[in-house]
Amino acid sequence: GLGPKRVRVLYDQLGITTVEGLKEAAKEQKLRRLDGFGAKLENELLRETRVLSKKENRILLREAEEAAEPLLAYLKKFRGVELAEIAGSYRRGKETVGDLDLVASAQDGKSVIDHFVKYPDIAEILSQGETRSSVVLRSGLQVDLRVVRPRSYGAALFYFTGSRAHNLHLRNTAIDRGLKINEYGVYRGDEWIAGETEAEFYRVFDLPYILPELREERGEIEAALKGKLPEPVSLEQIRGDLHTHTLDSDGKNSLEEMAAAAKALRYEYLAITDHALLAGVIDGLDADGLARQMEAIDRINEKLEGIRLLKGIEVDILEDGSLALPDEVLDRLDICVAAVHSAYELPEKKQTERVIRALDNPNVHILAHPTSRRFGKRGPVAIDLEKVMLAALERGVYLEVNGTPDRLDLDDIHCKLAKEMGLKLVISTDAHSTGELDFIRYGVGQARRGWLEAGDVINTQRWNRLELRNKS
Ligand SMILES: [Zn+2]
Ligand SMILES: [Zn+2]
């Protein structure tokens, strides 16, 4: 065991809060130098974390998609299948997925199961019955399939989508009304009364259809009863991306290529926010490089129709809360995205003060990836986000919902909190290539899980309505 003292050291010195973070640090031999650790313990921990993370075994939503979508297509092509969908946390759009829960409707369950277990990517069949089967794909992902009769499809989809807390709430509502629910339908005594579609299922309880993204038992059932469910922001409402990188720092495409790709997405604007040079940490821009990039952007903007490139920077927030570029440089930009990329391990009070001090700078428009978490790499920094959000609100700064699949930062809970506070957010990709502009899907998904509507998200605004502090 580690004991509370060593756990504290891990957290204070390396910012480690997850098994994955511990595993990474052990691999990089960062633990052996810590007080009370040493190489022997490091090796032991590495072994243990391998076992543990196998148990945790959650993969990124994006990785799950790569396995799930072809499998779903395979299943839907089978003639006996009427409807099929992936339920579970995948359907709710959670950032990581443990295993896949498939639900299908068919008259003959067994034929569907027989087809399912022939899927070429299966490494192991764990079970194979008349209406259910569990398999492990070659990637290690477990998939459970449940086949029900068409009249039970909505009930099964509801049941296997969860969350558990949301389902429990509805089960209790059912009991209060003398009803019973299970994966086959809603029953009064032995009489089946509903369950073919989810909408029908909810209607029994005088509820409108509740989107899977909202089924986390965070007030959605109460809101639904009052007719106050949000209308979550959608991909089509996004008009631009305000955090992207090019070859001028650590990106993989040129300004022109990024502009063309953004135009193909029918965006109205794209902010180029390369990293500023910082102590050789990455190959970023210095003041001269930035000046050259700004001239290049002017030239592109003159030529390019239909989209506007914004001159921006992703500037580091230094440990004392000052910024890595002087104000006279920042002052000339259209947009300044500030972010923490170092000293993740500061204690909460210091980290909070550091970030708020950066927001004090009137040149800062957006605080990027506010907690710095990266799935599989490090947990969120210790920071009082509510305080940061209040400070941002007072100063007219926006917080980012970063759509990079291993970040998705802010999380859904803080998106919802921001909305309740009246703080506007921006959904950005932090794309480092043209292909990564597609990460906007995950950012929007996260925002939807956080109840954000178009009006809560600044980059749903047209260019001429986009309000950036000090925008000329
Ligand atoms: Zn960053
Ligand atoms: Zn970035």
Short mmCIF file of C-alpha atoms and ligand atoms in Angstrom, two decimals:
data_model
loop_
_atom_site.label_atom_id
_atom_site.label_comp_id
_atom_site.label_asym_id
_atom_site.label_seq_id
_atom_site.Cartn_x
_atom_site.Cartn_y
_atom_site.Cartn_z
CA GLY A 1 0.00 0.00 0.00
CA LEU A 2 0.91 3.61 -0.45
CA GLY A 3 -0.43 5.20 2.71
CA PRO A 4 -1.88 8.71 2.94
CA LYS A 5 1.48 10.39 3.31
CA ARG A 6 2.89 9.05 0.06
CA VAL A 7 -0.39 9.71 -1.74
CA ARG A 8 -0.08 13.31 -0.60
CA VAL A 9 3.48 13.50 -1.94
CA LEU A 10 2.34 12.10 -5.29
CA TYR A 11 -0.36 14.69 -5.48
CA ASP A 12 1.69 17.66 -4.27
CA GLN A 13 4.83 16.90 -6.26
CA LEU A 14 3.48 15.40 -9.45
CA GLY A 15 -0.21 16.26 -9.44
CA ILE A 16 -1.11 12.57 -9.65
CA THR A 17 -4.74 11.74 -8.89
CA THR A 18 -5.42 8.67 -11.02
CA VAL A 19 -4.05 5.18 -11.45
CA GLU A 20 -3.21 6.06 -15.05
CA GLY A 21 -1.24 9.10 -13.91
CA LEU A 22 0.63 6.95 -11.43
CA LYS A 23 1.42 4.39 -14.11
CA GLU A 24 2.77 7.07 -16.46
CA ALA A 25 4.95 8.57 -13.75
CA ALA A 26 6.29 5.14 -12.78
CA LYS A 27 7.09 4.38 -16.41
CA GLU A 28 8.98 7.65 -16.70
CA GLN A 29 10.86 6.83 -13.48
CA LYS A 30 9.63 9.98 -11.81
CA LEU A 31 8.66 8.27 -8.56
CA ARG A 32 12.06 7.00 -7.45
CA ARG A 33 13.33 10.50 -6.67
CA LEU A 34 10.39 11.38 -4.43
CA ASP A 35 10.74 11.38 -0.65
CA GLY A 36 10.00 7.93 0.77
CA PHE A 37 9.79 6.15 -2.59
CA GLY A 38 12.86 4.70 -4.33
CA ALA A 39 13.31 2.42 -7.33
CA LYS A 40 12.03 -0.75 -5.68
CA LEU A 41 8.70 0.75 -4.70
CA GLU A 42 8.45 2.36 -8.12
CA ASN A 43 8.71 -1.03 -9.81
CA GLU A 44 6.16 -2.53 -7.47
CA LEU A 45 3.76 0.31 -8.17
CA LEU A 46 4.20 -0.04 -11.91
CA ARG A 47 3.23 -3.70 -11.65
CA GLU A 48 0.22 -2.94 -9.51
CA THR A 49 -1.02 -0.10 -11.69
CA ARG A 50 -0.90 -2.39 -14.73
CA VAL A 51 -3.26 -4.78 -12.99
CA LEU A 52 -5.48 -1.96 -11.72
CA SER A 53 -5.74 -0.09 -14.99
CA LYS A 54 -6.73 -3.32 -16.65
CA LYS A 55 -9.60 -3.49 -14.20
CA GLU A 56 -10.49 0.17 -14.77
CA ASN A 57 -10.15 -0.44 -18.46
CA ARG A 58 -11.94 2.65 -19.67
CA ILE A 59 -11.07 3.95 -23.10
CA LEU A 60 -11.65 7.32 -24.70
CA LEU A 61 -15.01 7.87 -26.35
CA ARG A 62 -13.19 8.45 -29.62
CA GLU A 63 -11.44 5.08 -29.41
CA ALA A 64 -14.71 3.40 -28.47
CA GLU A 65 -16.31 4.89 -31.59
CA GLU A 66 -13.73 3.24 -33.79
CA ALA A 67 -14.73 -0.16 -32.43
CA ALA A 68 -18.42 0.51 -31.97
CA GLU A 69 -19.56 2.02 -35.24
CA PRO A 70 -18.39 -0.81 -37.56
CA LEU A 71 -19.83 -3.38 -35.16
CA LEU A 72 -23.18 -1.60 -35.07
CA ALA A 73 -23.20 -1.39 -38.87
CA TYR A 74 -22.46 -5.13 -39.06
CA LEU A 75 -25.37 -5.87 -36.76
CA LYS A 76 -27.82 -3.57 -38.53
CA LYS A 77 -27.07 -5.17 -41.88
CA PHE A 78 -28.34 -8.52 -40.64
CA ARG A 79 -31.84 -9.11 -41.96
CA GLY A 80 -33.34 -10.33 -38.71
CA VAL A 81 -32.44 -7.12 -36.87
CA GLU A 82 -35.15 -4.46 -36.84
CA LEU A 83 -33.47 -1.77 -34.76
CA ALA A 84 -30.12 -1.63 -33.01
CA GLU A 85 -28.23 0.93 -31.01
CA ILE A 86 -25.28 1.23 -28.66
CA ALA A 87 -26.60 2.13 -25.23
CA GLY A 88 -24.68 2.71 -21.98
CA SER A 89 -22.30 5.54 -21.24
CA TYR A 90 -21.34 5.55 -24.93
CA ARG A 91 -24.81 6.72 -25.83
CA ARG A 92 -24.75 9.30 -23.03
CA GLY A 93 -21.56 10.65 -24.59
CA LYS A 94 -19.34 10.20 -21.56
CA GLU A 95 -15.66 11.05 -22.03
CA THR A 96 -14.56 7.47 -21.43
CA VAL A 97 -16.30 4.16 -21.97
CA GLY A 98 -15.86 0.96 -19.94
CA ASP A 99 -17.62 -1.54 -22.18
CA LEU A 100 -20.19 -1.41 -24.93
CA ASP A 101 -23.85 -2.27 -24.34
CA LEU A 102 -25.67 -3.10 -27.53
CA VAL A 103 -29.44 -3.38 -27.74
CA ALA A 104 -31.23 -4.84 -30.74
CA SER A 105 -34.81 -5.73 -31.55
CA ALA A 106 -35.75 -8.85 -33.49
CA GLN A 107 -38.42 -11.52 -33.65
CA ASP A 108 -35.80 -14.26 -33.49
CA GLY A 109 -33.11 -13.41 -30.94
CA LYS A 110 -31.09 -16.55 -31.43
CA SER A 111 -30.38 -15.91 -35.11
CA VAL A 112 -29.11 -12.42 -34.21
CA ILE A 113 -26.84 -13.81 -31.50
CA ASP A 114 -25.49 -16.45 -33.90
CA HIS A 115 -24.68 -13.69 -36.38
CA PHE A 116 -23.17 -11.43 -33.70
CA VAL A 117 -20.63 -13.98 -32.48
CA LYS A 118 -19.33 -14.37 -36.03
CA TYR A 119 -18.13 -10.78 -36.08
CA PRO A 120 -14.54 -11.03 -37.35
CA ASP A 121 -13.01 -8.71 -34.75
CA ILE A 122 -13.99 -10.91 -31.78
CA ALA A 123 -11.10 -12.31 -29.73
CA GLU A 124 -13.16 -14.27 -27.22
CA ILE A 125 -16.78 -15.26 -26.73
CA LEU A 126 -17.60 -15.03 -23.03
CA SER A 127 -21.21 -16.16 -23.30
CA GLN A 128 -23.72 -17.01 -25.98
CA GLY A 129 -27.40 -17.50 -25.17
CA GLU A 130 -30.79 -17.16 -26.85
CA THR A 131 -31.14 -13.41 -26.31
CA ARG A 132 -27.83 -12.27 -24.94
CA SER A 133 -24.14 -12.61 -25.53
CA SER A 134 -20.89 -11.15 -24.25
CA VAL A 135 -17.69 -11.00 -26.26
CA VAL A 136 -14.29 -9.38 -26.05
CA LEU A 137 -12.97 -7.63 -29.14
CA ARG A 138 -9.33 -7.87 -30.18
CA SER A 139 -8.81 -4.38 -28.76
CA GLY A 140 -9.78 -5.73 -25.32
CA LEU A 141 -13.12 -3.94 -25.31
CA GLN A 142 -15.98 -6.02 -23.91
CA VAL A 143 -19.30 -5.91 -25.77
CA ASP A 144 -22.61 -7.11 -24.34
CA LEU A 145 -25.52 -7.60 -26.70
CA ARG A 146 -29.10 -7.85 -25.62
CA VAL A 147 -31.82 -8.78 -28.12
CA VAL A 148 -35.46 -8.04 -27.25
CA ARG A 149 -38.81 -8.21 -29.03
CA PRO A 150 -39.73 -5.02 -30.90
CA ARG A 151 -42.37 -4.01 -28.34
CA SER A 152 -39.68 -3.95 -25.63
CA TYR A 153 -37.04 -2.07 -27.61
CA GLY A 154 -37.64 1.37 -26.04
CA ALA A 155 -37.70 -0.07 -22.53
CA ALA A 156 -34.49 -2.02 -23.13
CA LEU A 157 -32.77 0.99 -24.65
CA PHE A 158 -33.79 3.08 -21.66
CA TYR A 159 -32.72 0.39 -19.22
CA PHE A 160 -29.27 -0.17 -20.74
CA THR A 161 -28.56 3.49 -21.44
CA GLY A 162 -28.68 4.55 -17.79
CA SER A 163 -27.35 6.30 -15.91
CA ARG A 164 -28.15 4.06 -13.01
CA ALA A 165 -29.23 7.08 -10.94
CA HIS A 166 -31.54 8.36 -13.66
CA ASN A 167 -33.12 4.94 -14.04
CA LEU A 168 -33.56 4.57 -10.31
CA HIS A 169 -35.40 7.89 -10.14
CA LEU A 170 -37.84 6.72 -12.77
CA ARG A 171 -38.23 3.33 -11.13
CA ASN A 172 -39.25 5.05 -7.91
CA THR A 173 -41.68 7.26 -9.80
CA ALA A 174 -43.16 4.09 -11.26
CA ILE A 175 -43.56 2.52 -7.82
CA ASP A 176 -45.30 5.68 -6.56
CA ARG A 177 -47.81 5.24 -9.36
CA GLY A 178 -48.35 1.56 -8.75
CA LEU A 179 -46.37 0.62 -11.86
CA LYS A 180 -43.30 -1.48 -12.45
CA ILE A 181 -40.53 -1.01 -15.00
CA ASN A 182 -37.90 -3.36 -16.31
CA GLU A 183 -36.00 -3.90 -19.54
CA TYR A 184 -39.13 -5.26 -21.22
CA GLY A 185 -41.53 -2.44 -20.52
CA VAL A 186 -43.79 -0.65 -18.08
CA TYR A 187 -46.26 -2.94 -16.28
CA ARG A 188 -49.41 -2.48 -14.25
CA GLY A 189 -49.53 -5.71 -12.34
CA ASP A 190 -48.85 -8.33 -15.01
CA GLU A 191 -50.18 -6.17 -17.80
CA TRP A 192 -47.60 -4.68 -20.18
CA ILE A 193 -48.61 -1.10 -20.95
CA ALA A 194 -45.68 0.55 -22.78
CA GLY A 195 -42.10 0.14 -23.95
CA GLU A 196 -41.86 0.05 -27.75
CA THR A 197 -40.12 3.43 -27.94
CA GLU A 198 -38.35 5.48 -25.31
CA ALA A 199 -40.68 8.41 -25.99
CA GLU A 200 -43.66 6.19 -25.19
CA PHE A 201 -41.88 4.92 -22.12
CA TYR A 202 -41.33 8.46 -20.76
CA ARG A 203 -44.86 9.50 -21.70
CA VAL A 204 -46.28 7.02 -19.21
CA PHE A 205 -44.75 9.23 -16.52
CA ASP A 206 -45.99 12.47 -18.13
CA LEU A 207 -42.46 13.24 -19.23
CA PRO A 208 -41.17 14.40 -22.59
CA TYR A 209 -38.36 12.42 -24.19
CA ILE A 210 -35.14 13.09 -22.28
CA LEU A 211 -31.94 13.12 -24.35
CA PRO A 212 -29.42 10.44 -23.34
CA GLU A 213 -26.78 13.16 -22.69
CA LEU A 214 -28.94 14.57 -19.92
CA ARG A 215 -29.67 11.31 -18.08
CA GLU A 216 -27.27 11.81 -15.21
CA GLU A 217 -29.79 12.58 -12.45
CA ARG A 218 -28.78 16.22 -12.23
CA GLY A 219 -32.26 17.64 -12.18
CA GLU A 220 -33.31 16.54 -15.67
CA ILE A 221 -36.45 14.74 -14.52
CA GLU A 222 -37.57 17.72 -12.42
CA ALA A 223 -36.81 20.07 -15.32
CA ALA A 224 -38.71 17.80 -17.71
CA LEU A 225 -41.78 17.80 -15.44
CA LYS A 226 -41.75 21.61 -15.50
CA GLY A 227 -41.17 21.75 -19.26
CA LYS A 228 -37.78 23.30 -18.63
CA LEU A 229 -35.38 20.89 -20.28
CA PRO A 230 -32.58 22.68 -22.13
CA GLU A 231 -32.30 22.60 -25.89
CA PRO A 232 -28.62 21.66 -26.04
CA VAL A 233 -26.25 23.34 -28.46
CA SER A 234 -25.71 21.42 -31.70
CA LEU A 235 -22.82 21.03 -34.10
CA GLU A 236 -24.61 22.99 -36.82
CA GLN A 237 -24.78 26.04 -34.55
CA ILE A 238 -21.00 26.39 -34.28
CA ARG A 239 -19.71 29.23 -36.48
CA GLY A 240 -16.01 29.20 -35.76
CA ASP A 241 -13.12 27.75 -33.82
CA LEU A 242 -11.16 29.98 -31.46
CA HIS A 243 -8.23 27.74 -30.49
CA THR A 244 -6.06 26.13 -33.19
CA HIS A 245 -2.39 25.56 -34.00
CA THR A 246 -0.30 25.56 -37.18
CA LEU A 247 3.20 24.67 -38.32
CA ASP A 248 4.33 27.93 -36.70
CA SER A 249 4.26 26.11 -33.34
CA ASP A 250 3.48 22.43 -32.81
CA GLY A 251 0.73 22.02 -35.40
CA LYS A 252 0.98 19.94 -38.57
CA ASN A 253 -0.64 22.18 -41.19
CA SER A 254 -0.04 25.64 -42.61
CA LEU A 255 -2.19 28.72 -42.07
CA GLU A 256 -3.63 28.33 -45.56
CA GLU A 257 -4.49 24.66 -45.01
CA MET A 258 -6.18 25.38 -41.70
CA ALA A 259 -8.15 28.25 -43.25
CA ALA A 260 -9.30 26.06 -46.15
CA ALA A 261 -10.34 23.26 -43.80
CA ALA A 262 -12.31 25.68 -41.61
CA LYS A 263 -13.99 27.10 -44.67
CA ALA A 264 -14.97 23.59 -45.74
CA LEU A 265 -16.73 23.29 -42.37
CA ARG A 266 -18.58 26.50 -43.31
CA TYR A 267 -17.10 28.40 -40.42
CA GLU A 268 -17.15 32.19 -40.48
CA TYR A 269 -13.99 32.60 -38.46
CA LEU A 270 -10.96 30.70 -37.30
CA ALA A 271 -8.54 31.91 -34.64
CA ILE A 272 -4.93 30.91 -35.06
CA THR A 273 -3.55 30.57 -31.55
CA ASP A 274 -0.09 29.10 -31.78
CA HIS A 275 2.02 28.69 -28.67
CA ALA A 276 4.33 31.47 -27.64
CA LEU A 277 7.94 30.48 -27.18
CA LEU A 278 8.54 29.54 -23.61
CA ALA A 279 11.91 28.51 -22.28
CA GLY A 280 12.35 25.95 -25.03
CA VAL A 281 9.49 23.80 -23.75
CA ILE A 282 8.07 23.67 -27.22
CA ASP A 283 8.95 25.22 -30.51
CA GLY A 284 6.69 28.25 -30.22
CA LEU A 285 6.57 31.78 -31.57
CA ASP A 286 8.65 34.69 -30.28
CA ALA A 287 7.55 38.30 -30.82
CA ASP A 288 9.21 38.47 -34.26
CA GLY A 289 7.74 35.16 -35.38
CA LEU A 290 4.34 36.31 -34.24
CA ALA A 291 4.69 39.58 -36.17
CA ARG A 292 5.52 37.59 -39.31
CA GLN A 293 2.52 35.32 -38.74
CA MET A 294 0.26 38.36 -38.31
CA GLU A 295 1.41 39.73 -41.66
CA ALA A 296 0.79 36.36 -43.28
CA ILE A 297 -2.73 36.32 -41.81
CA ASP A 298 -3.39 39.79 -43.25
CA ARG A 299 -2.37 38.55 -46.69
CA ILE A 300 -4.56 35.46 -46.41
CA ASN A 301 -7.53 37.45 -45.19
CA GLU A 302 -7.24 39.72 -48.23
CA LYS A 303 -7.35 36.77 -50.61
CA LEU A 304 -9.76 34.51 -48.81
CA GLU A 305 -13.51 34.83 -49.24
CA GLY A 306 -16.07 33.65 -46.75
CA ILE A 307 -13.88 33.15 -43.72
CA ARG A 308 -11.87 35.40 -41.48
CA LEU A 309 -8.67 34.36 -39.75
CA LEU A 310 -8.15 35.91 -36.33
CA LYS A 311 -4.67 36.73 -35.11
CA GLY A 312 -4.21 35.02 -31.81
CA ILE A 313 -1.88 33.33 -29.41
CA GLU A 314 -2.03 30.63 -26.78
CA VAL A 315 0.04 32.25 -24.12
CA ASP A 316 1.40 30.44 -21.11
CA ILE A 317 0.33 31.47 -17.66
CA LEU A 318 3.59 31.49 -15.74
CA GLU A 319 3.82 30.19 -12.22
CA ASP A 320 3.28 33.65 -10.72
CA GLY A 321 0.23 34.33 -12.89
CA SER A 322 1.99 36.66 -15.32
CA LEU A 323 1.91 35.86 -19.03
CA ALA A 324 4.77 34.63 -21.21
CA LEU A 325 4.44 37.57 -23.65
CA PRO A 326 4.51 41.30 -22.87
CA ASP A 327 1.30 43.33 -23.02
CA GLU A 328 2.42 45.43 -25.98
CA VAL A 329 2.59 42.22 -28.04
CA LEU A 330 -0.71 40.80 -26.79
CA ASP A 331 -2.37 44.14 -27.31
CA ARG A 332 -2.00 43.89 -31.09
CA LEU A 333 -3.77 40.54 -31.36
CA ASP A 334 -7.44 39.84 -32.06
CA ILE A 335 -7.60 37.11 -29.49
CA CYS A 336 -5.53 35.84 -26.61
CA VAL A 337 -6.08 32.38 -25.16
CA ALA A 338 -4.27 31.90 -21.86
CA ALA A 339 -3.42 28.49 -20.47
CA VAL A 340 -1.51 26.61 -17.81
CA HIS A 341 1.15 24.27 -19.25
CA SER A 342 3.48 23.97 -16.27
CA ALA A 343 3.56 23.79 -12.47
CA TYR A 344 0.49 21.53 -12.43
CA GLU A 345 1.35 20.49 -8.93
CA LEU A 346 0.77 23.83 -7.16
CA PRO A 347 -1.52 23.62 -4.14
CA GLU A 348 -5.10 24.71 -4.73
CA LYS A 349 -4.85 28.20 -3.27
CA LYS A 350 -1.75 29.06 -5.27
CA GLN A 351 -3.06 27.54 -8.49
CA THR A 352 -6.32 29.44 -8.12
CA GLU A 353 -4.55 32.75 -7.46
CA ARG A 354 -2.18 32.13 -10.35
CA VAL A 355 -4.98 31.66 -12.84
CA ILE A 356 -7.09 34.55 -11.54
CA ARG A 357 -4.08 36.85 -11.79
CA ALA A 358 -3.77 35.91 -15.45
CA LEU A 359 -7.45 36.76 -15.95
CA ASP A 360 -6.73 40.20 -14.47
CA ASN A 361 -4.81 40.98 -17.64
CA PRO A 362 -7.28 42.82 -19.89
CA ASN A 363 -5.67 41.26 -22.98
CA VAL A 364 -6.88 37.79 -22.04
CA HIS A 365 -10.12 36.67 -23.70
CA ILE A 366 -10.28 32.97 -22.98
CA LEU A 367 -8.96 30.59 -20.35
CA ALA A 368 -8.12 27.36 -22.18
CA HIS A 369 -8.47 23.81 -20.79
CA PRO A 370 -9.07 25.17 -17.27
CA THR A 371 -8.07 22.08 -15.25
CA SER A 372 -5.30 20.71 -17.53
CA ARG A 373 -6.60 17.16 -17.09
CA ARG A 374 -5.65 14.59 -19.69
CA PHE A 375 -7.19 11.13 -19.52
CA GLY A 376 -4.54 8.47 -19.11
CA LYS A 377 -1.92 11.09 -18.30
CA ARG A 378 -2.86 13.36 -15.44
CA GLY A 379 -5.84 14.31 -13.38
CA PRO A 380 -7.17 17.84 -13.03
CA VAL A 381 -4.96 20.34 -11.21
CA ALA A 382 -6.06 21.37 -7.74
CA ILE A 383 -7.98 24.58 -8.42
CA ASP A 384 -11.08 26.29 -7.05
CA LEU A 385 -12.94 26.39 -10.34
CA GLU A 386 -15.95 28.14 -8.91
CA LYS A 387 -13.75 31.03 -7.81
CA VAL A 388 -12.05 31.11 -11.20
CA MET A 389 -15.42 31.12 -12.92
CA LEU A 390 -16.67 34.01 -10.79
CA ALA A 391 -13.48 35.94 -11.55
CA ALA A 392 -13.92 35.26 -15.26
CA LEU A 393 -17.50 36.43 -15.10
CA GLU A 394 -16.49 39.70 -13.42
CA ARG A 395 -13.73 40.33 -15.94
CA GLY A 396 -15.59 39.38 -19.11
CA VAL A 397 -13.34 36.38 -19.79
CA TYR A 398 -14.72 33.14 -21.24
CA LEU A 399 -13.81 29.65 -20.19
CA GLU A 400 -13.10 26.97 -22.74
CA VAL A 401 -14.68 23.60 -23.30
CA ASN A 402 -11.70 21.95 -24.97
CA GLY A 403 -12.82 19.28 -27.43
CA THR A 404 -9.58 17.30 -27.63
CA PRO A 405 -10.76 13.76 -26.80
CA ASP A 406 -8.36 13.17 -23.92
CA ARG A 407 -9.05 16.61 -22.41
CA LEU A 408 -12.77 17.47 -22.64
CA ASP A 409 -12.09 20.21 -20.15
CA LEU A 410 -14.31 21.81 -18.68
CA ASP A 411 -16.30 18.76 -17.68
CA ASP A 412 -20.08 18.50 -17.84
CA ILE A 413 -20.63 19.42 -14.21
CA HIS A 414 -18.71 22.67 -14.52
CA CYS A 415 -20.38 23.50 -17.82
CA LYS A 416 -23.69 23.32 -16.02
CA LEU A 417 -22.39 25.39 -13.13
CA ALA A 418 -21.10 28.04 -15.56
CA LYS A 419 -24.49 28.20 -17.21
CA GLU A 420 -26.21 28.67 -13.86
CA MET A 421 -23.77 31.49 -13.03
CA GLY A 422 -24.36 33.20 -16.37
CA LEU A 423 -20.78 32.66 -17.48
CA LYS A 424 -20.43 32.14 -21.22
CA LEU A 425 -18.19 29.42 -22.57
CA VAL A 426 -16.43 28.76 -25.85
CA ILE A 427 -16.22 25.32 -27.46
CA SER A 428 -12.82 24.91 -29.12
CA THR A 429 -10.88 22.05 -30.64
CA ASP A 430 -7.27 22.97 -29.85
CA ALA A 431 -6.69 21.37 -33.27
CA HIS A 432 -3.08 20.67 -34.19
CA SER A 433 -4.01 19.60 -37.74
CA THR A 434 -6.84 20.11 -40.22
CA GLY A 435 -8.29 16.72 -39.29
CA GLU A 436 -8.48 17.66 -35.64
CA LEU A 437 -10.94 20.47 -36.38
CA ASP A 438 -13.36 17.54 -36.19
CA PHE A 439 -12.79 17.43 -32.42
CA ILE A 440 -15.50 20.08 -32.26
CA ARG A 441 -17.94 17.12 -32.14
CA TYR A 442 -16.57 16.01 -28.78
CA GLY A 443 -16.57 19.56 -27.43
CA VAL A 444 -20.19 20.00 -28.43
CA GLY A 445 -21.01 16.60 -26.92
CA GLN A 446 -19.47 17.64 -23.63
CA ALA A 447 -21.32 20.97 -23.71
CA ARG A 448 -24.60 19.15 -24.33
CA ARG A 449 -23.95 16.93 -21.31
CA GLY A 450 -23.47 20.17 -19.38
CA TRP A 451 -26.89 21.51 -20.48
CA LEU A 452 -25.35 24.32 -22.55
CA GLU A 453 -27.57 25.94 -25.14
CA ALA A 454 -26.51 28.01 -28.14
CA GLY A 455 -26.86 31.21 -26.13
CA ASP A 456 -24.35 29.97 -23.55
CA VAL A 457 -21.64 29.40 -26.15
CA ILE A 458 -19.96 32.42 -27.75
CA ASN A 459 -18.80 30.71 -30.93
CA THR A 460 -22.37 30.11 -32.00
CA GLN A 461 -22.42 33.86 -32.68
CA ARG A 462 -21.89 35.38 -36.09
CA TRP A 463 -18.59 37.17 -36.53
CA ASN A 464 -20.16 40.60 -36.18
CA ARG A 465 -21.85 39.57 -32.93
CA LEU A 466 -18.80 37.88 -31.44
CA GLU A 467 -17.87 39.89 -28.38
CA LEU A 468 -14.21 39.68 -27.50
CA ARG A 469 -12.91 42.02 -24.88
CA ASN A 470 -11.24 45.06 -26.47
CA LYS A 471 -12.18 43.81 -29.92
CA SER A 472 -11.74 46.66 -32.36
ZN ZN B 1 -2.76 24.31 -24.32
ZN ZN B 2 -3.58 24.72 -27.69
#
